[in-house]
CSV table of N, CA and C in Angstrom, one decimal:
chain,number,residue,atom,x,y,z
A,1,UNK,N,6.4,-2.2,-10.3
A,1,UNK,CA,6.0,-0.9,-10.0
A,1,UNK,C,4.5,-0.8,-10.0
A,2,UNK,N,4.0,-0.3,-9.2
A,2,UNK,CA,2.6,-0.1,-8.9
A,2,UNK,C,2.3,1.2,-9.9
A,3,UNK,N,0.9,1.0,-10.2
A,3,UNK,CA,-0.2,1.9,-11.5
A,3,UNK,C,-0.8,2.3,-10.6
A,4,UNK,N,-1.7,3.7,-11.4
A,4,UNK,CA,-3.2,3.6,-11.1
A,4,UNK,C,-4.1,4.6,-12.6
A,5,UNK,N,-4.9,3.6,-12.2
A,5,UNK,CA,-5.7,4.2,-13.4
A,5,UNK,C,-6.7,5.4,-12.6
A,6,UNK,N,-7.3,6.5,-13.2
A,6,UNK,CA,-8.1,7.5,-12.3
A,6,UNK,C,-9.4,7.4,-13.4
A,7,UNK,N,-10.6,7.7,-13.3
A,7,UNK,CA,-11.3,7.6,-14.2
A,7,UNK,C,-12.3,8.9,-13.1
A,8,UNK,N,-13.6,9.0,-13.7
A,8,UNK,CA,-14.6,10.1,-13.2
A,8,UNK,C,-15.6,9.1,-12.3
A,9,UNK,N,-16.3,9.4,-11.0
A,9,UNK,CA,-17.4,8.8,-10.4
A,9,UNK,C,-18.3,10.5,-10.2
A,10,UNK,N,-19.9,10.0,-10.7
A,10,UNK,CA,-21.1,10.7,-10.4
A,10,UNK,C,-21.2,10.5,-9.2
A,11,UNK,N,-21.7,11.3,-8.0
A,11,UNK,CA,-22.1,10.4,-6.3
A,11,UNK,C,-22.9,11.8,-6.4
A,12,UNK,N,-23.9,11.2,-5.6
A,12,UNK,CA,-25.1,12.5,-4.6
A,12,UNK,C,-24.5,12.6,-3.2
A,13,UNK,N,-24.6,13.8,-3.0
A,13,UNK,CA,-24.2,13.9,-1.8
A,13,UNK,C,-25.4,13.5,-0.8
A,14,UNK,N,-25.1,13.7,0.6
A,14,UNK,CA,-26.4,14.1,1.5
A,14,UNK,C,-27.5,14.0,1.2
A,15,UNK,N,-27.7,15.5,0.7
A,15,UNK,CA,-28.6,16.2,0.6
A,15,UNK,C,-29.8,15.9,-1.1
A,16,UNK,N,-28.4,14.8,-1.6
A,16,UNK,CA,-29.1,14.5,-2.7
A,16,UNK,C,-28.8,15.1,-4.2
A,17,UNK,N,-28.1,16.0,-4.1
A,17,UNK,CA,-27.0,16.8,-5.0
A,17,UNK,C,-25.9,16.0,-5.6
A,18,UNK,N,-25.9,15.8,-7.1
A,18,UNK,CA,-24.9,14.8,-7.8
A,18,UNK,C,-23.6,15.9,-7.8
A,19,UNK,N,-22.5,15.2,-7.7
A,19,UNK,CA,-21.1,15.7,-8.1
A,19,UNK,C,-20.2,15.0,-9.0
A,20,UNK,N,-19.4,15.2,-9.5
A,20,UNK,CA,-17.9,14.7,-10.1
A,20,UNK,C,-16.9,14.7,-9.0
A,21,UNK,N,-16.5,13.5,-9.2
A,21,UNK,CA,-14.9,13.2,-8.4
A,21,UNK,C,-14.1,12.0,-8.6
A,22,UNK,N,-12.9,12.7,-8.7
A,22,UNK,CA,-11.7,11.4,-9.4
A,22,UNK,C,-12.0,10.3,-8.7
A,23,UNK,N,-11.7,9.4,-9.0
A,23,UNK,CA,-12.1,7.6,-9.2
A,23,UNK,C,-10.9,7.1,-9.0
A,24,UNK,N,-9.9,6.6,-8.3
A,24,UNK,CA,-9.0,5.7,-8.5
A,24,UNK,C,-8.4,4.3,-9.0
A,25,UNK,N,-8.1,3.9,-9.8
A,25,UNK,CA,-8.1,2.3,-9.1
A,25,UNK,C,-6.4,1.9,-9.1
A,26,UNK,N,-6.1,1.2,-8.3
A,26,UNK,CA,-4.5,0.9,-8.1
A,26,UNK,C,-4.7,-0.3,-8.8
A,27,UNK,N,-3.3,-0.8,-9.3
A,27,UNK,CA,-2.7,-1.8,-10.6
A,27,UNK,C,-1.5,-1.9,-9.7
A,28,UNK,N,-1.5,-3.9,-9.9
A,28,UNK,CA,0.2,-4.1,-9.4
A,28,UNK,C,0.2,-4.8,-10.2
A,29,UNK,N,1.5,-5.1,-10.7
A,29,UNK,CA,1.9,-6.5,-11.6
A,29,UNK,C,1.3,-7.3,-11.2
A,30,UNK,N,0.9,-8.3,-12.2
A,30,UNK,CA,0.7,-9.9,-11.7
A,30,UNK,C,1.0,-10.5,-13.4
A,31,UNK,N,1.0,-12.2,-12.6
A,31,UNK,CA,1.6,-13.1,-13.7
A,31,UNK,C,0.1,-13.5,-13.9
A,32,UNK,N,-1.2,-12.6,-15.0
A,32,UNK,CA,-2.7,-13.3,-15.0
A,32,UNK,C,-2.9,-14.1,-15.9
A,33,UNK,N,-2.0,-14.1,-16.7
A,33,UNK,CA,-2.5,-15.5,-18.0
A,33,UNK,C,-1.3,-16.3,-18.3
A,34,UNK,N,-0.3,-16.7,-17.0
A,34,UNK,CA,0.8,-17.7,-17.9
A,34,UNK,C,0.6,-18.6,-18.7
A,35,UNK,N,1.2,-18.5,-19.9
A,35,UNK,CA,2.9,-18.1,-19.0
A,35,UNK,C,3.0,-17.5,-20.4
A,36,UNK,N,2.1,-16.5,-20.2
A,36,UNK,CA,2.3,-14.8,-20.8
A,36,UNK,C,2.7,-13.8,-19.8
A,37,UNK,N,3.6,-12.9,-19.9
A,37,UNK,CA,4.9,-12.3,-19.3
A,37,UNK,C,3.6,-11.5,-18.7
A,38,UNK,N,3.7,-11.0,-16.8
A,38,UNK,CA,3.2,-10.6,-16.2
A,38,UNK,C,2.8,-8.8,-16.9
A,39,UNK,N,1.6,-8.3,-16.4
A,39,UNK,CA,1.2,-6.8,-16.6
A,39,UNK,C,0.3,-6.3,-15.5
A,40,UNK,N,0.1,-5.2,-15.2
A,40,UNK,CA,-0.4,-4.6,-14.6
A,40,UNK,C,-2.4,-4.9,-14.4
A,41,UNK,N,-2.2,-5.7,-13.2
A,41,UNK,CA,-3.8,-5.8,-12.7
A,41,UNK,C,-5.0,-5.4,-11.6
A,42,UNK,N,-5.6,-4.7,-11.9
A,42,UNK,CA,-6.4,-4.3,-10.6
A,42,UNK,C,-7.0,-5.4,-9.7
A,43,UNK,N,-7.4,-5.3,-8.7
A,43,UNK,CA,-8.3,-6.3,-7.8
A,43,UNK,C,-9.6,-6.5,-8.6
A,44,UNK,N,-9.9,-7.5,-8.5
A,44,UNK,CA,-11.2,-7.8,-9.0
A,44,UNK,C,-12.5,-7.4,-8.1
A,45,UNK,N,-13.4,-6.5,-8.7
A,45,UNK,CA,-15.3,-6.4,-7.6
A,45,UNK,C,-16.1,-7.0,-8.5
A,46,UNK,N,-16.9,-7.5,-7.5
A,46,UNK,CA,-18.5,-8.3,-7.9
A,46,UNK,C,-18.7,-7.3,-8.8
A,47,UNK,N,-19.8,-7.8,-9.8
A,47,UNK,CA,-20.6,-7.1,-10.7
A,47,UNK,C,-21.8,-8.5,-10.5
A,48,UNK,N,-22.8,-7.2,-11.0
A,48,UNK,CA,-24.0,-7.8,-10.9
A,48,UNK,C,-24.6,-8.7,-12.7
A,49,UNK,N,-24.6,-7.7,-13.6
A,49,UNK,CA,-24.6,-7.9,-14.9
A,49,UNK,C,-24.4,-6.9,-15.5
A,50,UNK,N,-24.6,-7.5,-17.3
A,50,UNK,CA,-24.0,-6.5,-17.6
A,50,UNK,C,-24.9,-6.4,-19.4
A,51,UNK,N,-24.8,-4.9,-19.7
A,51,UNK,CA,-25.5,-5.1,-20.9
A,51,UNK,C,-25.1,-3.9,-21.9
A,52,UNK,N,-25.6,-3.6,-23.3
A,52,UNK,CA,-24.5,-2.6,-24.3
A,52,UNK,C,-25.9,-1.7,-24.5
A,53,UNK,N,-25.8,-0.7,-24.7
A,53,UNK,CA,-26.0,0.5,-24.7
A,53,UNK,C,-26.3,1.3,-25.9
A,54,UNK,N,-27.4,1.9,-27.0
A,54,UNK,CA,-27.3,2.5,-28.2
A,54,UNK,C,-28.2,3.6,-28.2
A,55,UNK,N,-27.5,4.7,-27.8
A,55,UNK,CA,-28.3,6.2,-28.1
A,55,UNK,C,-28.1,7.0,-28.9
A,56,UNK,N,-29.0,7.2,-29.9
A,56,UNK,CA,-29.3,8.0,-30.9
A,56,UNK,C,-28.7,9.1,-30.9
A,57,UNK,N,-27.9,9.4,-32.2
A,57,UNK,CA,-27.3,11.3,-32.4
A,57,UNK,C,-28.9,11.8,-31.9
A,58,UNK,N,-28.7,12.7,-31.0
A,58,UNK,CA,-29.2,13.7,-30.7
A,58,UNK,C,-30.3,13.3,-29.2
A,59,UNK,N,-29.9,12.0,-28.3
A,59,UNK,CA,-30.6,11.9,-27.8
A,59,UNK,C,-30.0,12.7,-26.6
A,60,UNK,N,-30.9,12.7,-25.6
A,60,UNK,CA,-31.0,13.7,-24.5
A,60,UNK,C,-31.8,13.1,-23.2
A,61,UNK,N,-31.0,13.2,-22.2
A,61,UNK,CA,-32.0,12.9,-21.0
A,61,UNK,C,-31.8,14.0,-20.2
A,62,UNK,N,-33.0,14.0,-19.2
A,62,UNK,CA,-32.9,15.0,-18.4
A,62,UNK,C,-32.8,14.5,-17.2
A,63,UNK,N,-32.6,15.4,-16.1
A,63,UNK,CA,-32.7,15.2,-14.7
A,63,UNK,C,-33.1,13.5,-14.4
A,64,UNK,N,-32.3,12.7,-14.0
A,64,UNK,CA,-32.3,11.5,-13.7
A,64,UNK,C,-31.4,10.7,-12.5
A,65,UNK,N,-31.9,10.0,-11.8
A,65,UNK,CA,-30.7,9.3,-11.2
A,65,UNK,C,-30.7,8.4,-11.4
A,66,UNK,N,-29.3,7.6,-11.5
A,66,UNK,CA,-28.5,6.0,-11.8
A,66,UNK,C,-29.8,5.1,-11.6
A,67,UNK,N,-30.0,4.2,-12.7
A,67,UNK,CA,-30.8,3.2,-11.9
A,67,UNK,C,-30.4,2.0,-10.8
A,68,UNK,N,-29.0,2.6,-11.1
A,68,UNK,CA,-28.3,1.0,-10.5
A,68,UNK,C,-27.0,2.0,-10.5
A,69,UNK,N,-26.4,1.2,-9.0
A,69,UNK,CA,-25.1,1.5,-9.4
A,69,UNK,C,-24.2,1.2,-10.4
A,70,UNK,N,-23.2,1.5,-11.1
A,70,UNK,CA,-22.8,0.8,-12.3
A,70,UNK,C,-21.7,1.7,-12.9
A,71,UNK,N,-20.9,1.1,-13.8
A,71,UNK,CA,-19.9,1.5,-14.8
A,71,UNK,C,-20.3,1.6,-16.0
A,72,UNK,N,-20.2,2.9,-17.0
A,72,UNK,CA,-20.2,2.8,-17.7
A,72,UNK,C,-18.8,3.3,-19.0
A,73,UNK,N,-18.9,2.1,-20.0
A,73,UNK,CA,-17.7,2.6,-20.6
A,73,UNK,C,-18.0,2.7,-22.2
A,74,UNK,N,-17.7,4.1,-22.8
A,74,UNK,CA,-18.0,4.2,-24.1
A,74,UNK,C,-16.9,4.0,-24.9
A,75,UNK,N,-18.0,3.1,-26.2
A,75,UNK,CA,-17.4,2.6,-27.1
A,75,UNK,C,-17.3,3.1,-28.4
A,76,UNK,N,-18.4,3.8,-28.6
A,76,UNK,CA,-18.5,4.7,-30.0
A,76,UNK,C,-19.4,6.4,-29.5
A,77,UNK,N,-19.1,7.3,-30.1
A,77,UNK,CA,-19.9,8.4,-30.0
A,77,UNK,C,-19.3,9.2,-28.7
A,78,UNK,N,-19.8,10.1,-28.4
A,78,UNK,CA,-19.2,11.8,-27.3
A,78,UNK,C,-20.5,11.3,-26.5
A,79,UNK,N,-20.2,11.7,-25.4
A,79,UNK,CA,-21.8,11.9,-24.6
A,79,UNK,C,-21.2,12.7,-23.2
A,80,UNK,N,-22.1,13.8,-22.6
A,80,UNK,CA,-22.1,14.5,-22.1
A,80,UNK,C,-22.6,14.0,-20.9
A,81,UNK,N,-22.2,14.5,-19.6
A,81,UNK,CA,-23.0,13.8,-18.2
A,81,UNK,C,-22.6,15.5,-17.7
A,82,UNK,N,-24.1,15.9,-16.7
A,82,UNK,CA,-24.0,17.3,-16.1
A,82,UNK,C,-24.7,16.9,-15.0
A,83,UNK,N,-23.4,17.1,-14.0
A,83,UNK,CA,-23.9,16.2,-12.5
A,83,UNK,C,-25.1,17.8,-12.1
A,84,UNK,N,-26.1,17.1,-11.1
A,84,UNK,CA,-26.9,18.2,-10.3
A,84,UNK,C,-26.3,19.4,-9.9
A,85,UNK,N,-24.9,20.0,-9.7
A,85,UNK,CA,-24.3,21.1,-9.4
A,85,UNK,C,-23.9,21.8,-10.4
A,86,UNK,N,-24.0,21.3,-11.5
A,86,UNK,CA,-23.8,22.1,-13.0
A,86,UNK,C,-22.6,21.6,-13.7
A,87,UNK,N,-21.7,21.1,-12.8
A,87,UNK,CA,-20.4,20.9,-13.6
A,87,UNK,C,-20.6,19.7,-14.8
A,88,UNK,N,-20.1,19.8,-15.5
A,88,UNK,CA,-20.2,19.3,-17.4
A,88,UNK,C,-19.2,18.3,-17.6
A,89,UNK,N,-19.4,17.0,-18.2
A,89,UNK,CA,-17.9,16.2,-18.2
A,89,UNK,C,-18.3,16.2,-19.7
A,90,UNK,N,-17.6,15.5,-20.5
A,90,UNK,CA,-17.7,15.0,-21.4
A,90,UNK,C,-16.9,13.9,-21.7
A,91,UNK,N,-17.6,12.5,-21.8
A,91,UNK,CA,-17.6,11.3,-21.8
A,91,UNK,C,-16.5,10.7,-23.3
A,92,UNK,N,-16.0,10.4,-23.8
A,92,UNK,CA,-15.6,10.1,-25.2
A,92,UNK,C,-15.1,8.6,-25.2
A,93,UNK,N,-15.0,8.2,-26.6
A,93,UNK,CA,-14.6,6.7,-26.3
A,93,UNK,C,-13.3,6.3,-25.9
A,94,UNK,N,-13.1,5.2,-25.2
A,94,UNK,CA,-12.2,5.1,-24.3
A,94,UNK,C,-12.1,5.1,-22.8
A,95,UNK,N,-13.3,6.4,-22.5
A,95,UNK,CA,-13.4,6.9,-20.6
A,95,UNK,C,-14.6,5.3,-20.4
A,96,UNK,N,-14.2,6.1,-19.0
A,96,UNK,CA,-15.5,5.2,-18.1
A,96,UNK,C,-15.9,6.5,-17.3
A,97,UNK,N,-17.1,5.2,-16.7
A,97,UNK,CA,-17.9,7.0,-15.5
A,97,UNK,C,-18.2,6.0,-14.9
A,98,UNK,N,-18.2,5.8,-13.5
A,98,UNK,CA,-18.6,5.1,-12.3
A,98,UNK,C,-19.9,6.0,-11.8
A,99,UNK,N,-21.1,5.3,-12.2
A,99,UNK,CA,-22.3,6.4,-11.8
A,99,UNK,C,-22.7,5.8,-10.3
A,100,UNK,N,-22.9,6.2,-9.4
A,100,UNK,CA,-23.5,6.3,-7.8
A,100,UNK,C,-24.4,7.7,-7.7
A,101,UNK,N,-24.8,8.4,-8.6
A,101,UNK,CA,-26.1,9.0,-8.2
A,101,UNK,C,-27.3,8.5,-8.2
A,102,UNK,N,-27.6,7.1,-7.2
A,102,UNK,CA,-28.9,6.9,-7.3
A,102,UNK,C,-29.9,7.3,-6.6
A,103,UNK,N,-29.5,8.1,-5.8
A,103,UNK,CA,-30.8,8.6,-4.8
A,103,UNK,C,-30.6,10.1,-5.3
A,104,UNK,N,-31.7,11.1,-5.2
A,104,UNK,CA,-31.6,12.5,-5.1
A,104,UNK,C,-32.0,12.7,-6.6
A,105,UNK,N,-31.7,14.0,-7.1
A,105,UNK,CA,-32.2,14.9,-8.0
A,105,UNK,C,-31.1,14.0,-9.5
A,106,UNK,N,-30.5,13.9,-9.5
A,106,UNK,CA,-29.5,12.9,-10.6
A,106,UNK,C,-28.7,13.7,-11.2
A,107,UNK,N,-28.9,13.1,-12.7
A,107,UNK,CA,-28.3,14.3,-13.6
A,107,UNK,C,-28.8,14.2,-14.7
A,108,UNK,N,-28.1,14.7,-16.1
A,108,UNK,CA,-28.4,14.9,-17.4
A,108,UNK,C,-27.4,14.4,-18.1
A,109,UNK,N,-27.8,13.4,-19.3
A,109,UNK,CA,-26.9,13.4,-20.3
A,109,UNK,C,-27.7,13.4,-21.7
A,110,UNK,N,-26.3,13.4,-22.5
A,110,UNK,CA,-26.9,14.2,-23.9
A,110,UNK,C,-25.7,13.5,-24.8
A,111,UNK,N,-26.4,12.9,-25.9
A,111,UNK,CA,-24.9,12.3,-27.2
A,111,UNK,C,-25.0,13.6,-27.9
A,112,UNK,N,-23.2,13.9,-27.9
A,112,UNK,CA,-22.7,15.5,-28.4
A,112,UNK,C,-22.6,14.5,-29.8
A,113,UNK,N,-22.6,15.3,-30.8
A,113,UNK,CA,-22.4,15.3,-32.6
A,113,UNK,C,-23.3,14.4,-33.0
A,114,UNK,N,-23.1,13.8,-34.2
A,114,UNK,CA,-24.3,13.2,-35.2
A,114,UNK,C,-23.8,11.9,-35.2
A,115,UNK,N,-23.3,11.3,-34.1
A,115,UNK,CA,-22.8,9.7,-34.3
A,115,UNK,C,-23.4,9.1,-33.1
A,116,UNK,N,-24.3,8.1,-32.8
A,116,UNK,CA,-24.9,7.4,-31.9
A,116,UNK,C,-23.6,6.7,-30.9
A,117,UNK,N,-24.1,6.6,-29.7
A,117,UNK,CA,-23.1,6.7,-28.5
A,117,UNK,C,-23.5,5.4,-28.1
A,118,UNK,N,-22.5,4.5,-28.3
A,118,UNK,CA,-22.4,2.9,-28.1
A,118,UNK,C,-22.0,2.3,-26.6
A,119,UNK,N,-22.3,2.1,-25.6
A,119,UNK,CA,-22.3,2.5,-24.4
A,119,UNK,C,-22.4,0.5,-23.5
A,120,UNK,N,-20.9,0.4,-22.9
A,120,UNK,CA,-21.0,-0.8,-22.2
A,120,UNK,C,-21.8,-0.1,-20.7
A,121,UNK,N,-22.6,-1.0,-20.6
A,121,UNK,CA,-22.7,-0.8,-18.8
A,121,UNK,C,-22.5,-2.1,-17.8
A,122,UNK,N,-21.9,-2.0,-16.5
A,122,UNK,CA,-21.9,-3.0,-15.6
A,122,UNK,C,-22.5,-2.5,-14.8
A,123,UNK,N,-23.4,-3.8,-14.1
A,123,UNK,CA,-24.4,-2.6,-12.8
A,123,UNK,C,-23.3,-3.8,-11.9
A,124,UNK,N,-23.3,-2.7,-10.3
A,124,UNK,CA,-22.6,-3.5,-9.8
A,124,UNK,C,-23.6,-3.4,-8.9
């Protein structure tokens, strides 16, 4: 039986304007580490590299875009992402955010509570 995972992607539109929009990825069985009993695997994409991430309780960025296209997936701490159109996500450990706002006005993020936000990124 086919999966799919859905996660959040940042993208600028056109005009340069960042938004939120659902992320897909499809999952079919496969047999990836026999002859351990087959599970659910996505296709594999290039990645470019990859590095970990440590922002301080209470740090804050403003208006920025992606430096790189990339994934990011938190490992410790809340963190907020507020695409250019206003709408608010809130990040927690567990999610990912596929960021593609590199061109245009960007966005804002901010670690919500008093615990530093531990942060994988893959630039692809």
């Amino acid at each position: 039986m086919s999966r799919a995972l859905t996660y959040l992607r940042l993208y600028a539109d056109e005009a340069g304007l960042s938004h939120f929009a659902p992320w897909s990825v499809a999952l079919t069985p496969q047999a990836f580490a026999p002859p351990a009993p087959a599970f659910s695997v996505s296709a594999f994409a290039p990645a470019a590299r990859y590095g970990f991430l440590h922002l301080p309780s209470g740090w804050s960025g403003d208006l920025h875009p992606s430096p790189q296209r990339m994934w990011i997936f938190v490992l410790a701490g809340d963190m907020e992402f507020e695409a250019g159109d206003g709408e608010r996500q809130r990040i927690a450990p567990g999610f990912a955010l596929l960021l593609e706002d590199t061109v245009g006005t960007g966005h804002r993020s901010r670690v919500l509570g008093e615990v530093a936000a531990v942060l994988a990124a893959v630039q692809l």
